[in-house]
Structures are given as structure tokens and as C-alpha cells.
Short mmCIF file of C-alpha atoms and ligand atoms in Angstrom, two decimals:
data_model
loop_
_atom_site.label_atom_id
_atom_site.label_comp_id
_atom_site.label_asym_id
_atom_site.label_seq_id
_atom_site.Cartn_x
_atom_site.Cartn_y
_atom_site.Cartn_z
CA UNK A 13 0.00 0.00 0.00
CA UNK A 14 1.38 3.45 -0.85
CA UNK A 15 2.17 5.87 1.96
CA UNK A 16 -0.65 8.21 1.01
CA UNK A 17 -3.14 5.37 0.82
CA UNK A 18 -2.02 3.95 4.14
CA UNK A 19 -2.70 7.34 5.69
CA UNK A 20 -6.21 7.64 4.22
CA UNK A 21 -7.10 4.15 5.34
CA UNK A 22 -5.54 4.45 8.79
CA UNK A 23 -7.50 7.65 9.36
CA UNK A 24 -10.82 5.91 8.75
CA UNK A 25 -10.12 2.48 10.16
CA UNK A 26 -11.16 3.20 13.73
CA UNK A 27 -11.04 0.21 16.08
CA UNK A 28 -9.85 -3.13 14.75
CA UNK A 29 -7.82 -4.05 11.73
CA UNK A 30 -10.44 -4.29 9.06
CA UNK A 31 -11.54 -0.83 7.95
CA UNK A 32 -13.90 -2.47 5.47
CA UNK A 33 -16.15 -3.35 8.40
CA UNK A 34 -16.64 0.27 9.31
CA UNK A 35 -20.05 1.72 8.41
CA UNK A 36 -19.94 4.40 5.72
CA UNK A 37 -19.97 7.80 7.49
CA UNK A 38 -22.72 9.23 5.27
CA UNK A 39 -25.04 6.34 6.04
CA UNK A 40 -25.14 7.05 9.77
CA UNK A 41 -28.78 7.49 10.73
CA UNK A 42 -29.88 5.51 7.70
CA UNK A 43 -28.58 2.10 8.67
CA UNK A 44 -30.23 -0.62 6.58
CA UNK A 45 -32.20 -3.30 8.41
CA UNK A 46 -33.60 -6.45 6.83
CA UNK A 47 -37.29 -7.13 7.06
CA UNK A 48 -37.81 -10.59 8.53
CA UNK A 49 -40.76 -11.22 6.20
CA UNK A 50 -39.46 -10.13 2.77
CA UNK A 51 -35.67 -10.25 3.06
CA UNK A 52 -35.63 -6.76 1.54
CA UNK A 53 -33.87 -4.00 3.43
CA UNK A 54 -35.77 -1.22 5.12
CA UNK A 55 -34.40 2.16 6.05
CA UNK A 56 -34.55 3.34 9.62
CA UNK A 57 -34.11 6.95 10.69
CA UNK A 58 -36.49 8.46 8.12
CA UNK A 59 -39.38 10.37 9.70
CA UNK A 60 -41.13 11.21 6.45
CA UNK A 61 -39.03 14.38 6.29
CA UNK A 62 -41.85 16.81 5.40
CA UNK A 63 -40.48 20.02 3.93
CA UNK A 64 -42.34 23.30 3.60
CA UNK A 65 -41.82 24.93 0.25
CA UNK A 66 -42.66 28.59 -0.29
CA UNK A 67 -43.96 29.45 -3.72
CA UNK A 68 -42.67 32.41 -5.73
CA UNK A 69 -39.37 34.26 -5.68
CA UNK A 70 -36.65 33.83 -8.25
CA UNK A 71 -33.43 31.86 -8.74
CA UNK A 72 -30.02 33.41 -9.33
CA UNK A 73 -26.42 32.32 -9.28
CA UNK A 74 -24.03 29.52 -10.02
CA UNK A 75 -24.41 25.92 -8.92
CA UNK A 76 -22.21 22.83 -9.21
CA UNK A 77 -24.28 19.69 -9.22
CA UNK A 78 -22.74 16.57 -7.68
CA UNK A 79 -20.97 13.90 -9.71
CA UNK A 80 -22.70 11.82 -12.35
CA UNK A 81 -24.39 8.82 -10.74
CA UNK A 82 -23.87 6.43 -13.67
CA UNK A 83 -20.18 7.29 -14.00
CA UNK A 84 -19.68 7.08 -10.23
CA UNK A 85 -21.02 3.50 -10.03
CA UNK A 86 -18.83 2.44 -12.93
CA UNK A 87 -15.68 4.06 -11.53
CA UNK A 88 -16.17 2.11 -8.28
CA UNK A 89 -16.93 -1.20 -10.02
CA UNK A 90 -14.16 -1.03 -12.61
CA UNK A 91 -11.68 0.25 -10.03
CA UNK A 92 -12.51 -2.76 -7.84
CA UNK A 93 -11.71 -5.32 -10.56
CA UNK A 94 -8.68 -3.50 -11.96
CA UNK A 95 -5.14 -4.21 -10.88
CA UNK A 96 -3.52 -1.47 -8.83
CA UNK A 97 -4.92 1.75 -7.50
CA UNK A 98 -7.81 3.75 -8.93
CA UNK A 99 -8.42 7.31 -7.78
CA UNK A 100 -11.75 9.02 -8.35
CA UNK A 101 -12.24 12.77 -8.30
CA UNK A 102 -15.78 14.13 -8.03
CA UNK A 103 -17.45 10.82 -7.15
CA UNK A 104 -21.10 11.35 -6.22
CA UNK A 105 -21.25 11.19 -2.40
CA UNK A 106 -24.85 9.95 -2.32
CA UNK A 107 -26.75 6.89 -1.16
CA UNK A 108 -26.68 4.96 -4.46
CA UNK A 109 -22.89 4.91 -5.06
CA UNK A 110 -22.43 4.33 -1.33
CA UNK A 111 -24.46 1.11 -1.76
CA UNK A 112 -22.15 0.03 -4.59
CA UNK A 113 -19.06 0.77 -2.48
CA UNK A 114 -20.49 -1.10 0.52
CA UNK A 115 -21.13 -4.23 -1.59
CA UNK A 116 -17.61 -4.12 -3.03
CA UNK A 117 -16.11 -3.69 0.44
CA UNK A 118 -17.94 -6.77 1.70
CA UNK A 119 -16.17 -8.73 -1.03
CA UNK A 120 -12.72 -7.60 0.07
CA UNK A 121 -12.12 -4.39 -1.91
CA UNK A 122 -10.49 -1.54 -0.02
CA UNK A 123 -12.28 1.72 -0.79
CA UNK A 124 -11.55 4.90 1.13
CA UNK A 125 -14.53 6.77 2.66
CA UNK A 126 -16.88 8.54 0.27
CA UNK A 127 -17.12 12.13 1.42
CA UNK A 128 -18.02 15.30 -0.39
CA UNK A 129 -15.00 16.99 -1.95
CA UNK A 130 -12.62 14.12 -1.11
CA UNK A 131 -10.80 11.95 -3.61
CA UNK A 132 -11.82 8.29 -3.36
CA UNK A 133 -9.13 5.63 -3.60
CA UNK A 134 -9.70 1.97 -4.50
CA UNK A 135 -7.20 -0.85 -4.23
CA UNK A 136 -8.31 -3.15 -7.05
CA UNK A 137 -8.50 -6.91 -6.48
CA UNK A 138 -8.20 -7.89 -10.16
CA UNK A 139 -10.75 -9.39 -12.55
CA UNK A 140 -11.45 -12.48 -10.46
CA UNK A 141 -10.37 -11.27 -7.03
CA UNK A 142 -13.73 -10.59 -5.37
CA UNK A 143 -14.25 -12.86 -2.37
CA UNK A 144 -17.46 -14.64 -1.40
CA UNK A 145 -19.10 -12.27 1.11
CA UNK A 146 -20.26 -13.58 4.47
CA UNK A 147 -23.17 -11.15 4.45
CA UNK A 148 -26.06 -10.33 2.10
CA UNK A 149 -25.14 -7.59 -0.39
CA UNK A 150 -27.52 -4.68 0.20
CA UNK A 151 -28.04 -2.60 -2.95
CA UNK A 152 -30.37 -0.17 -1.11
CA UNK A 153 -32.50 1.79 -3.59
CA UNK A 154 -30.07 1.37 -6.47
CA UNK A 155 -31.07 -0.52 -9.62
CA UNK A 156 -27.69 0.22 -11.19
CA UNK A 157 -25.90 -1.39 -8.23
CA UNK A 158 -27.98 -4.57 -8.38
CA UNK A 159 -27.98 -4.99 -12.15
CA UNK A 160 -24.28 -4.28 -12.70
CA UNK A 161 -23.40 -6.41 -9.68
CA UNK A 162 -25.28 -9.37 -11.23
CA UNK A 163 -23.05 -9.14 -14.30
CA UNK A 164 -19.93 -8.74 -12.22
CA UNK A 165 -20.67 -11.71 -9.95
CA UNK A 166 -22.13 -14.20 -12.45
CA UNK A 167 -18.64 -15.32 -13.52
CA UNK A 168 -17.04 -15.63 -10.07
CA UNK A 169 -16.78 -19.40 -10.27
CA UNK A 170 -17.33 -21.36 -7.05
CA UNK A 171 -18.57 -18.37 -5.06
CA UNK A 172 -22.11 -17.67 -3.89
CA UNK A 173 -23.73 -14.26 -3.48
CA UNK A 174 -27.10 -13.04 -2.21
CA UNK A 175 -28.30 -9.58 -3.23
CA UNK A 176 -31.18 -7.58 -1.88
CA UNK A 177 -32.38 -3.98 -1.73
CA UNK A 178 -35.09 -1.78 -0.29
CA UNK A 179 -38.82 -2.36 -0.89
CA UNK A 180 -38.73 -0.40 -4.17
CA UNK A 181 -35.75 -2.31 -5.56
CA UNK A 182 -37.29 -5.66 -4.55
CA UNK A 183 -40.22 -4.84 -6.86
CA UNK A 184 -38.09 -3.97 -9.93
CA UNK A 185 -37.56 -6.46 -12.80
CA UNK A 186 -34.21 -8.20 -12.74
CA UNK A 187 -34.79 -10.88 -15.38
CA UNK A 188 -33.94 -8.29 -18.05
CA UNK A 189 -30.38 -8.87 -16.77
CA UNK A 190 -30.64 -12.49 -15.55
CA UNK A 191 -32.05 -13.74 -18.84
CA UNK A 192 -29.34 -12.40 -21.18
CA UNK A 193 -26.70 -13.41 -18.62
CA UNK A 194 -28.05 -16.97 -18.70
CA UNK A 195 -26.96 -17.10 -22.38
CA UNK A 196 -23.40 -16.87 -21.05
CA UNK A 197 -24.16 -19.64 -18.53
CA UNK A 198 -25.02 -17.51 -15.49
CA UNK A 199 -27.03 -18.97 -12.59
CA UNK A 200 -29.26 -16.28 -11.06
CA UNK A 201 -32.26 -17.29 -8.95
CA UNK A 202 -34.96 -15.47 -7.06
CA UNK A 203 -38.69 -14.99 -6.62
CA UNK A 204 -40.89 -14.82 -9.72
CA UNK A 205 -38.55 -17.14 -11.66
CA UNK A 206 -35.45 -15.17 -10.89
CA UNK A 207 -37.04 -11.81 -11.62
CA UNK A 208 -37.29 -10.29 -8.14
CA UNK A 209 -34.77 -9.72 -5.37
CA UNK A 210 -33.60 -11.10 -3.04
CA UNK A 211 -31.51 -12.88 -5.68
CA UNK A 212 -28.95 -15.66 -5.36
CA UNK A 213 -26.02 -15.86 -7.77
CA UNK A 214 -23.99 -19.04 -7.98
CA UNK A 215 -20.80 -18.02 -9.76
CA UNK A 216 -20.06 -20.04 -12.91
CA UNK A 217 -17.41 -20.34 -15.57
CA UNK A 218 -19.07 -18.32 -18.35
CA UNK A 219 -18.84 -18.67 -22.10
CA UNK A 220 -18.98 -15.84 -24.65
CA UNK A 221 -22.21 -15.38 -26.60
CA UNK A 222 -24.04 -13.10 -28.99
CA UNK A 223 -26.69 -11.33 -26.93
CA UNK A 224 -29.50 -9.11 -28.19
CA UNK A 225 -30.77 -7.12 -25.21
CA UNK A 226 -34.54 -6.93 -24.70
CA UNK A 227 -34.56 -3.18 -23.85
CA UNK A 228 -32.27 -0.25 -24.61
CA UNK A 229 -30.89 -0.18 -21.08
CA UNK A 230 -27.36 0.77 -20.11
CA UNK A 231 -27.74 -1.25 -16.94
CA UNK A 232 -28.48 -4.42 -18.90
CA UNK A 233 -25.74 -3.73 -21.44
CA UNK A 234 -23.18 -2.98 -18.74
CA UNK A 235 -24.02 -6.15 -16.79
CA UNK A 236 -23.30 -8.25 -19.88
CA UNK A 237 -20.08 -6.37 -20.62
CA UNK A 238 -18.89 -7.02 -17.06
CA UNK A 239 -19.69 -10.73 -17.32
CA UNK A 240 -17.99 -10.90 -20.73
CA UNK A 241 -14.64 -9.73 -19.31
CA UNK A 242 -13.92 -13.19 -17.88
CA UNK A 243 -15.99 -15.46 -20.15
CA UNK A 244 -14.38 -18.09 -22.39
CA UNK A 245 -14.53 -16.51 -25.85
CA UNK A 246 -15.79 -13.20 -27.19
CA UNK A 247 -19.19 -11.69 -26.44
CA UNK A 248 -21.25 -9.36 -28.64
CA UNK A 249 -24.00 -7.20 -27.21
CA UNK A 250 -26.57 -5.76 -29.59
CA UNK A 251 -29.00 -3.17 -28.24
CA UNK A 252 -32.37 -2.21 -29.77
CA UNK A 253 -31.32 1.46 -29.43
CA UNK A 254 -28.12 3.08 -28.23
CA UNK A 255 -28.19 3.58 -24.45
CA UNK A 256 -25.71 5.68 -22.43
CA UNK A 257 -22.16 4.57 -23.21
CA UNK A 258 -20.22 5.38 -20.02
CA UNK A 259 -19.28 1.70 -19.55
CA UNK A 260 -17.79 1.41 -23.02
CA UNK A 261 -15.76 4.60 -22.63
CA UNK A 262 -14.49 3.77 -19.17
CA UNK A 263 -13.79 0.06 -19.76
CA UNK A 264 -11.61 1.00 -22.72
CA UNK A 265 -9.77 3.56 -20.62
CA UNK A 266 -9.11 0.81 -18.03
CA UNK A 267 -7.64 -1.37 -20.80
CA UNK A 268 -10.49 -3.73 -21.76
CA UNK A 269 -10.44 -5.19 -25.28
CA UNK A 270 -13.72 -3.68 -26.46
CA UNK A 271 -14.93 -2.54 -29.88
CA UNK A 272 -17.96 -0.40 -30.57
CA UNK A 273 -19.61 -0.63 -34.00
CA UNK A 274 -22.92 -0.92 -35.76
CA UNK A 275 -25.43 1.83 -36.35
CA UNK A 276 -25.02 4.49 -33.61
CA UNK A 277 -22.76 2.21 -31.54
CA UNK A 278 -25.46 -0.36 -30.85
CA UNK A 279 -23.09 -3.28 -31.32
CA UNK A 280 -20.33 -3.92 -28.76
CA UNK A 281 -17.74 -6.67 -28.91
CA UNK A 282 -15.71 -7.71 -25.86
CA UNK A 283 -12.77 -10.10 -26.05
CA UNK A 284 -11.73 -11.49 -22.67
CA UNK A 285 -8.15 -11.76 -21.54
CA UNK A 286 -7.15 -8.11 -21.14
CA UNK A 287 -6.12 -6.99 -17.67
CA UNK A 288 -7.79 -3.84 -16.36
CA UNK A 289 -5.33 -1.32 -14.93
CA UNK A 290 -6.22 1.18 -12.17
CA UNK A 291 -6.89 4.70 -13.51
CA UNK A 292 -7.51 8.25 -12.38
CA UNK A 293 -11.19 8.96 -13.08
CA UNK A 294 -12.69 12.45 -13.08
CA UNK A 295 -16.47 12.40 -12.69
CA UNK A 296 -18.34 15.34 -14.28
CA UNK A 297 -21.52 16.83 -12.78
CA UNK A 298 -24.69 14.82 -13.46
CA UNK A 299 -26.84 16.23 -16.27
CA UNK A 300 -29.80 14.42 -14.71
CA UNK A 301 -29.33 16.57 -11.58
CA UNK A 302 -28.59 19.70 -13.62
CA UNK A 303 -31.96 19.12 -15.34
CA UNK A 304 -33.87 20.42 -12.29
CA UNK A 305 -32.02 23.76 -12.48
CA UNK A 306 -32.31 23.93 -16.27
CA UNK A 307 -36.08 23.58 -16.11
CA UNK A 308 -36.42 25.80 -13.02
CA UNK A 309 -34.22 28.45 -14.66
CA UNK A 310 -36.35 28.41 -17.79
CA UNK A 311 -39.65 28.52 -15.88
CA UNK A 312 -39.18 30.82 -12.88
CA UNK A 313 -39.73 34.51 -13.71
CA UNK A 314 -36.49 36.50 -13.69
CA UNK A 315 -34.32 33.42 -13.11
CA UNK A 316 -30.73 33.26 -14.32
CA UNK A 317 -28.63 30.22 -13.37
CA UNK A 318 -25.28 28.82 -14.46
CA UNK A 319 -24.79 25.11 -13.82
CA UNK A 320 -21.05 24.40 -13.86
CA UNK A 321 -19.13 21.34 -14.97
CA UNK A 322 -21.99 19.28 -16.40
CA UNK A 323 -21.37 16.03 -18.29
CA UNK A 324 -22.52 16.45 -21.90
CA UNK A 325 -22.13 12.91 -23.22
CA UNK A 326 -24.39 12.85 -26.32
CA UNK A 327 -26.14 9.70 -25.05
CA UNK A 328 -27.44 11.83 -22.14
CA UNK A 329 -28.30 15.22 -23.63
CA UNK A 330 -31.87 14.59 -24.82
CA UNK A 331 -33.05 17.10 -22.19
CA UNK A 332 -31.14 19.87 -24.00
CA UNK A 333 -32.78 18.94 -27.31
CA UNK A 334 -36.25 19.11 -25.74
CA UNK A 335 -35.54 22.41 -23.98
CA UNK A 336 -34.34 23.81 -27.30
CA UNK A 337 -37.56 22.56 -28.95
CA UNK A 338 -39.45 24.44 -26.22
CA UNK A 339 -37.59 27.66 -27.03
CA UNK A 340 -35.67 27.80 -23.74
CA UNK A 341 -32.66 30.07 -23.59
CA UNK A 342 -29.68 27.82 -22.80
CA UNK A 343 -26.04 28.51 -23.61
CA UNK A 344 -23.29 25.93 -23.41
CA UNK A 345 -20.01 27.53 -22.26
CA UNK A 346 -16.48 26.19 -21.82
CA UNK A 347 -17.00 22.96 -23.75
CA UNK A 348 -14.13 20.65 -22.92
CA UNK A 349 -13.21 16.99 -22.63
CA UNK A 350 -12.44 15.66 -19.14
CA UNK A 351 -11.09 12.12 -18.80
CA UNK A 352 -12.92 10.85 -21.87
CA UNK A 353 -16.27 12.56 -21.26
CA UNK A 354 -17.46 15.87 -22.80
CA UNK A 355 -18.20 18.57 -20.21
CA UNK A 356 -19.47 22.17 -20.24
CA UNK A 357 -21.18 24.89 -18.19
CA UNK A 358 -24.86 25.52 -18.88
CA UNK A 359 -26.35 28.99 -18.61
CA UNK A 360 -30.13 29.22 -18.50
CA UNK A 361 -32.49 32.14 -18.16
CA UNK A 362 -36.23 32.57 -17.94
CA UNK A 363 -38.31 33.02 -21.07
CA UNK A 364 -41.55 31.87 -22.69
CA UNK A 365 -41.76 28.12 -23.40
CA UNK A 366 -43.67 26.18 -26.05
CA UNK A 367 -45.42 22.85 -25.58
CA UNK A 368 -43.42 19.82 -26.79
CA UNK A 369 -43.79 16.25 -27.97
CA UNK A 370 -41.39 13.35 -27.99
CA UNK A 371 -41.46 9.58 -28.32
CA UNK A 372 -39.40 6.45 -27.90
CA UNK A 373 -36.63 7.52 -30.29
CA UNK A 374 -35.22 10.02 -27.79
CA UNK A 375 -36.13 8.10 -24.63
CA UNK A 376 -32.75 6.44 -23.88
CA UNK A 377 -31.17 9.94 -23.97
CA UNK A 378 -33.55 11.48 -21.41
CA UNK A 379 -35.15 8.61 -19.53
CA UNK A 380 -34.39 10.12 -16.10
CA UNK A 381 -35.57 13.60 -17.10
CA UNK A 382 -39.20 12.72 -17.86
CA UNK A 383 -40.45 13.66 -14.34
CA UNK A 384 -39.01 17.19 -14.51
CA UNK A 385 -40.18 17.58 -18.13
CA UNK A 386 -43.70 16.69 -17.01
CA UNK A 387 -43.46 19.63 -14.60
CA UNK A 388 -42.20 21.88 -17.41
CA UNK A 389 -45.18 20.85 -19.56
CA UNK A 390 -47.62 22.15 -16.92
CA UNK A 391 -46.30 25.68 -17.47
CA UNK A 392 -46.16 25.77 -21.29
CA UNK A 393 -49.13 27.00 -23.28
CA UNK A 394 -50.69 24.12 -25.20
CA UNK A 395 -50.66 20.36 -25.08
CA UNK A 396 -47.42 18.44 -24.52
CA UNK A 397 -47.19 14.75 -25.31
CA UNK A 398 -44.72 12.25 -23.86
CA UNK A 399 -44.85 8.78 -25.43
CA UNK A 400 -42.63 5.69 -25.61
CA UNK A 401 -41.92 6.09 -21.89
CA UNK A 402 -43.23 2.76 -20.51
CA UNK A 403 -39.79 2.19 -18.93
CA UNK A 404 -40.69 4.92 -16.46
CA UNK A 405 -43.11 2.49 -14.83
CA UNK A 406 -40.26 0.25 -13.60
CA UNK A 407 -38.00 2.93 -12.15
CA UNK A 408 -37.63 3.63 -8.39
CA UNK A 409 -41.40 4.21 -8.54
CA UNK A 410 -43.91 4.08 -11.38
CA UNK A 411 -42.90 7.60 -12.38
CA UNK A 412 -45.73 8.14 -14.87
CA UNK A 413 -48.36 7.29 -12.25
CA UNK A 414 -46.62 9.15 -9.44
CA UNK A 415 -46.02 12.36 -11.42
CA UNK A 416 -49.60 12.32 -12.73
CA UNK A 417 -50.97 11.78 -9.20
CA UNK A 418 -48.83 14.47 -7.55
CA UNK A 419 -49.27 17.11 -10.26
CA UNK A 420 -53.03 16.48 -10.34
CA UNK A 421 -53.06 17.21 -6.59
CA UNK A 422 -51.83 20.69 -7.62
CA UNK A 423 -54.62 21.01 -10.22
CA UNK A 424 -52.68 19.96 -13.34
CA UNK A 425 -54.59 18.75 -16.40
CA UNK A 426 -52.94 15.39 -17.22
CA UNK A 427 -53.99 12.19 -18.99
CA UNK A 428 -51.99 9.09 -18.19
CA UNK A 429 -51.34 6.51 -20.94
CA UNK A 430 -49.66 3.11 -20.70
CA UNK A 431 -46.49 4.61 -22.22
CA UNK A 432 -46.67 8.29 -21.42
CA UNK A 433 -48.51 11.44 -20.41
CA UNK A 434 -50.52 14.15 -22.16
CA UNK A 435 -50.32 17.43 -20.29
CA UNK A 436 -52.35 20.54 -21.09
CA UNK A 437 -50.32 23.40 -19.72
CA UNK A 438 -50.74 27.09 -19.23
CA UNK A 439 -53.12 27.02 -16.26
CA UNK A 440 -51.75 27.85 -12.83
CA UNK A 441 -51.03 25.12 -10.29
CA UNK A 442 -51.91 25.56 -6.63
CA UNK A 443 -49.70 24.72 -3.67
CA UNK A 444 -50.62 21.35 -2.11
CA UNK A 445 -49.64 18.52 0.22
CA UNK A 446 -47.23 16.54 -1.97
CA UNK A 447 -45.31 13.29 -1.54
CA UNK A 448 -42.14 12.07 -3.28
CA UNK A 449 -43.50 8.53 -2.74
CA UNK A 450 -39.80 7.72 -1.90
CA UNK A 451 -38.48 8.64 -5.38
CA UNK A 452 -35.51 11.05 -5.54
CA UNK A 453 -36.32 12.46 -8.97
CA UNK A 454 -39.98 12.96 -8.01
CA UNK A 455 -38.96 14.86 -4.84
CA UNK A 456 -36.81 17.32 -6.84
CA UNK A 457 -39.34 17.67 -9.67
CA UNK A 458 -42.09 18.53 -7.18
CA UNK A 459 -39.81 21.15 -5.63
CA UNK A 460 -39.70 22.96 -8.99
CA UNK A 461 -43.48 22.61 -9.40
CA UNK A 462 -43.91 24.04 -5.89
CA UNK A 463 -41.82 27.14 -6.71
CA UNK A 464 -44.12 27.88 -9.64
CA UNK A 465 -47.41 27.24 -7.79
CA UNK A 466 -49.86 29.75 -6.37
CA UNK A 467 -49.62 29.14 -2.65
CA UNK A 468 -47.15 27.16 -0.58
CA UNK A 469 -46.66 23.38 -0.63
CA UNK A 470 -45.42 20.71 1.71
CA UNK A 471 -43.42 17.77 0.34
CA UNK A 472 -43.41 14.57 2.38
CA UNK A 473 -40.44 12.19 2.12
CA UNK A 474 -38.36 14.99 0.64
CA UNK A 475 -35.18 13.33 1.90
CA UNK A 476 -35.46 10.87 -1.02
CA UNK A 477 -33.39 13.46 -2.95
CA UNK A 478 -30.30 12.15 -1.13
CA UNK A 479 -30.25 9.08 -3.37
CA UNK A 480 -28.66 11.15 -6.15
CA UNK A 481 -28.39 14.78 -4.93
CA UNK A 482 -27.79 15.09 -1.17
CA UNK A 483 -27.30 18.87 -1.28
CA UNK A 484 -30.33 19.63 -3.47
CA UNK A 485 -32.36 21.41 -0.80
CA UNK A 486 -29.36 23.51 0.31
CA UNK A 487 -28.61 24.49 -3.29
CA UNK A 488 -32.25 25.49 -3.75
CA UNK A 489 -32.12 27.73 -0.67
CA UNK A 490 -28.90 29.34 -1.88
CA UNK A 491 -30.17 30.01 -5.42
CA UNK A 492 -33.34 31.63 -4.00
CA UNK A 493 -31.46 34.21 -1.94
C1 LIG B 525 -28.50 3.96 -15.64
C2 LIG B 525 -29.30 3.63 -16.70
C3 LIG B 525 -30.71 4.03 -16.81
C4 LIG B 525 -31.05 5.15 -15.85
C5 LIG B 525 -30.51 4.93 -14.47
C6 LIG B 525 -28.99 4.78 -14.53
C7 LIG B 525 -27.10 3.48 -15.62
O1 LIG B 525 -31.51 2.91 -16.48
O2 LIG B 525 -32.45 5.31 -15.79
O3 LIG B 525 -30.83 6.02 -13.64
O4 LIG B 525 -26.31 4.01 -14.83
O5 LIG B 525 -26.78 2.58 -16.39
P1 LIG B 525 -31.86 1.80 -17.59
O6 LIG B 525 -30.61 1.07 -17.89
O7 LIG B 525 -32.87 0.92 -16.91
O8 LIG B 525 -32.42 2.55 -18.75
#
């Protein structure tokens, strides 16, 4: 261990030799417990966290959103299976990546504490170095953790793993990963024919395969790519549409033998045998978190906001295309490339917005931004239509149903469809008793709706925002001053 690393680890080790046993500092007060009836974890310490939200006012200033969630998970996972040390700058210090780090620690990976503003250091264990954990791996609320972990663990021959998560995660479909992985010889079992967590993975020697994924999902694709790294023979993954490509970019940077081809990069070929080497990863700000400020800045009268250091990977920028279609005033400044990902600062100011329509063709590029766009639609004159968004029903909550329910409580005119929403905007919303229904992106979307309402609101379970943006409420306060 290097001197610097030894210092970081010694500082956090506390009592005993094994610092990996130490609870993550940020999780204090939110210690996971397992329900004796479902085997899914529950979260203690949450009191419903109602938050009063005053309507009106404006938003001004600069804001730096926390690190990209997708890139943060991948930096932790790839760092863990690389050889040597990986350092991560700007890792998202939020509940979801903390779940990924906790799982990796229980399998013997040394990861320094995840704290805001601190570099994170990982001592990689190599492609097949993860140990069989003595405890259940708790993925918390994080679908990315569970799905990528399934791919990572499927090929750990002779080792057994049990994965669970909170009540929301235990309801989310996992056979979209288990099924394609079974083509490589994976053994994943669970309720509903292996579809629902808790899940058991019996590590196998895997064989390469040609896999067409059932949905354009970066989680599914990335799980297969991870499994393919140690399979016997090459693996091809073919997606129905191009999903976010952070795994491809970062795996190549770590030294994987990976080729991207086909129309729009929908075809990925992995040849096993390459050793991953520890890297220095710089995580840009998350465009999915910036989206709340982009929409708020465009909607709130007099607003002017600059969101700094935002990741602008073209597989993620659908929100910018829709805002442009709406006539929003957004400037991209300081475009640059940081560690293999495009980055820029986004300047937004208030102005009139037009109604919009989009369908499945853009969905992989803005899947996480549909809740905040449904808020935007309420304040545009005319009818906005969101279609091809059935995937939203299997996110942390059924986001189409939850957004329709919560916005209707404010008086919005919304029709819900199996794959989308029709929203007739231009009428004012009234402040109301709202509920995030435990979903981080719903909590933050409702905050923006509340600012624009006539009359104050109260948002229950507002602390859900901490899953991806722990400082959201503080940033909101600051921008309102
Ligand atoms: C993610 C992929 C998307 C996205 C999620 C993060 C990832 O999910 O909604 O927030 O990091 O790969 P799907 O793969 O289900 O589309």
C-alpha cells in the first residue's frame, strides 16, 4: 500500500484491523435493516421528512451539481476489478454509489470513505479477485448497483452471493439482466422465476455469446459487458437502441479489449483476456441533476442560473434537445473533454416556453428527465405529449403514475397513458400537500413545481433526494437568496 493510501485508510479504520467493516460515514442514521418477512432492506431513521416549500421568488447564481451517478457507479466497479490503484475525483457522495461501495467492500475491496469533496481511492483486487461475502449484499435503492453487480458476480466461479435492496428495488424487474446473462451460462435465482430480489447468484465459468438485449438499457448492457470480461470466448451485445455509453468509454480507458460498431454504436464486442489497470477517473456533474435547475431556470420569472461542470455525453443530452424545442434560452459555455467525457457549463435564463412532444426515439437519452419535463409541460401554453416512456413504470417508482398523481393534486390537467402522459399546460397550479413517494427524482421535480405554484406546498419524504443529490435542498435555498 502506498504511503498516502495507508494514511487515508488508517485515518478511517477506527477500532480493529479491518476498515472495510466500518459503516460508511454518510449512512449514519440511515442504517439498513432487513425485514424478517421479505428479506428486503428497510431504512430506519427516516421520519417522512416533510419540507415546507414557499412558492414564488426567483433563482439566481451559479451551482455545481454533484458527480454523475452512472459514471460514479462504474468508476467504483471497474476500479474494484482493476489491478492497482484507482483514484476518483468528483465521485457522487450519495446513497446509491455508497451502496455500490459497501457491496464491493464486503467482497474484500479496499475503498476509502466517500465524502463530499474528497478523492476516493480503491485498491483493485483484479478481474477475479472478489471474495465470497459472508453477508447479504444490500443494494439499497439502487437498480444500477444490483444490475451491474449481477453481471460482475455471475462469472465468479465457485462463489455464492445473495443480493437484496429496499422495498422499491425488490419490486423492480431483474430478469432483463438475468435472462441475457443466462446465455453466457449464469445462474441467477430469485422470486418470480429469478425476476425479483432477493436474488442468489452461484458463480459459474461463463462462455462468450451473442446477446440481443430486450430493452435499450445501459444497466443491462453494462451487466453483460462485465460478465464478458472473464468469459471463455468473445461476447457481442446488440442493443435495440443506443443507451448511455459510459461503460464502453471507461472500460476501454481501463484497458479492456472492447470494440464499438454498428449503427449508432449499438453493437459492442468484448474479447476477454485483457487486464484492467487502475486509472484516475474524473467524474463530471450529473446532467440528470442539472436538469432540475435547467427547467427551473427556464420557468421561474427573472431566473438566471449557471450550472457548472456538467457532463454532456451525447447519449445523455436529450433534455437539452427538448428544452431547445421548447424555445428555452440555454447557452453551453467552456465545452471541454475531461477524462474521456465531454463537459461544459450551462447557462439558462427565464423566457416563454412552447409545448413539446417526444417519443421512444429520444427516450434512452432522457429517460431520467421525464419527471421534470412533465413539470415543465404544466407551465407551457398548449398540449405536450410524452410517449414511448413505458420504462418509467419500472424505475424507483412508477414515475408516470406518481407524477400524474402528484401534479393532479396541484390542479394539473394530465392524462396518463400506458407509455406516457398528455399534459395541457398554461393554467396555474396551486400549492398542495405533496409526496415524493420515496423517489428522488420525483422529490426534486415537485420542488420545482412548488416554486411555480400559487400558494405554498409541503413535500413529504423529501429526503429521497439524497439518493442522487444530497445537497439539493441547500442548493435550492442558496439560489433563492
Ligand atoms: C442507468 C441507466 C438508466 C437510468 C438509471 C442509470 C445506468 O436505467 O435510468 O438512472 O447508470 O446505467 P436503464 O438502464 O434501466 O435505462
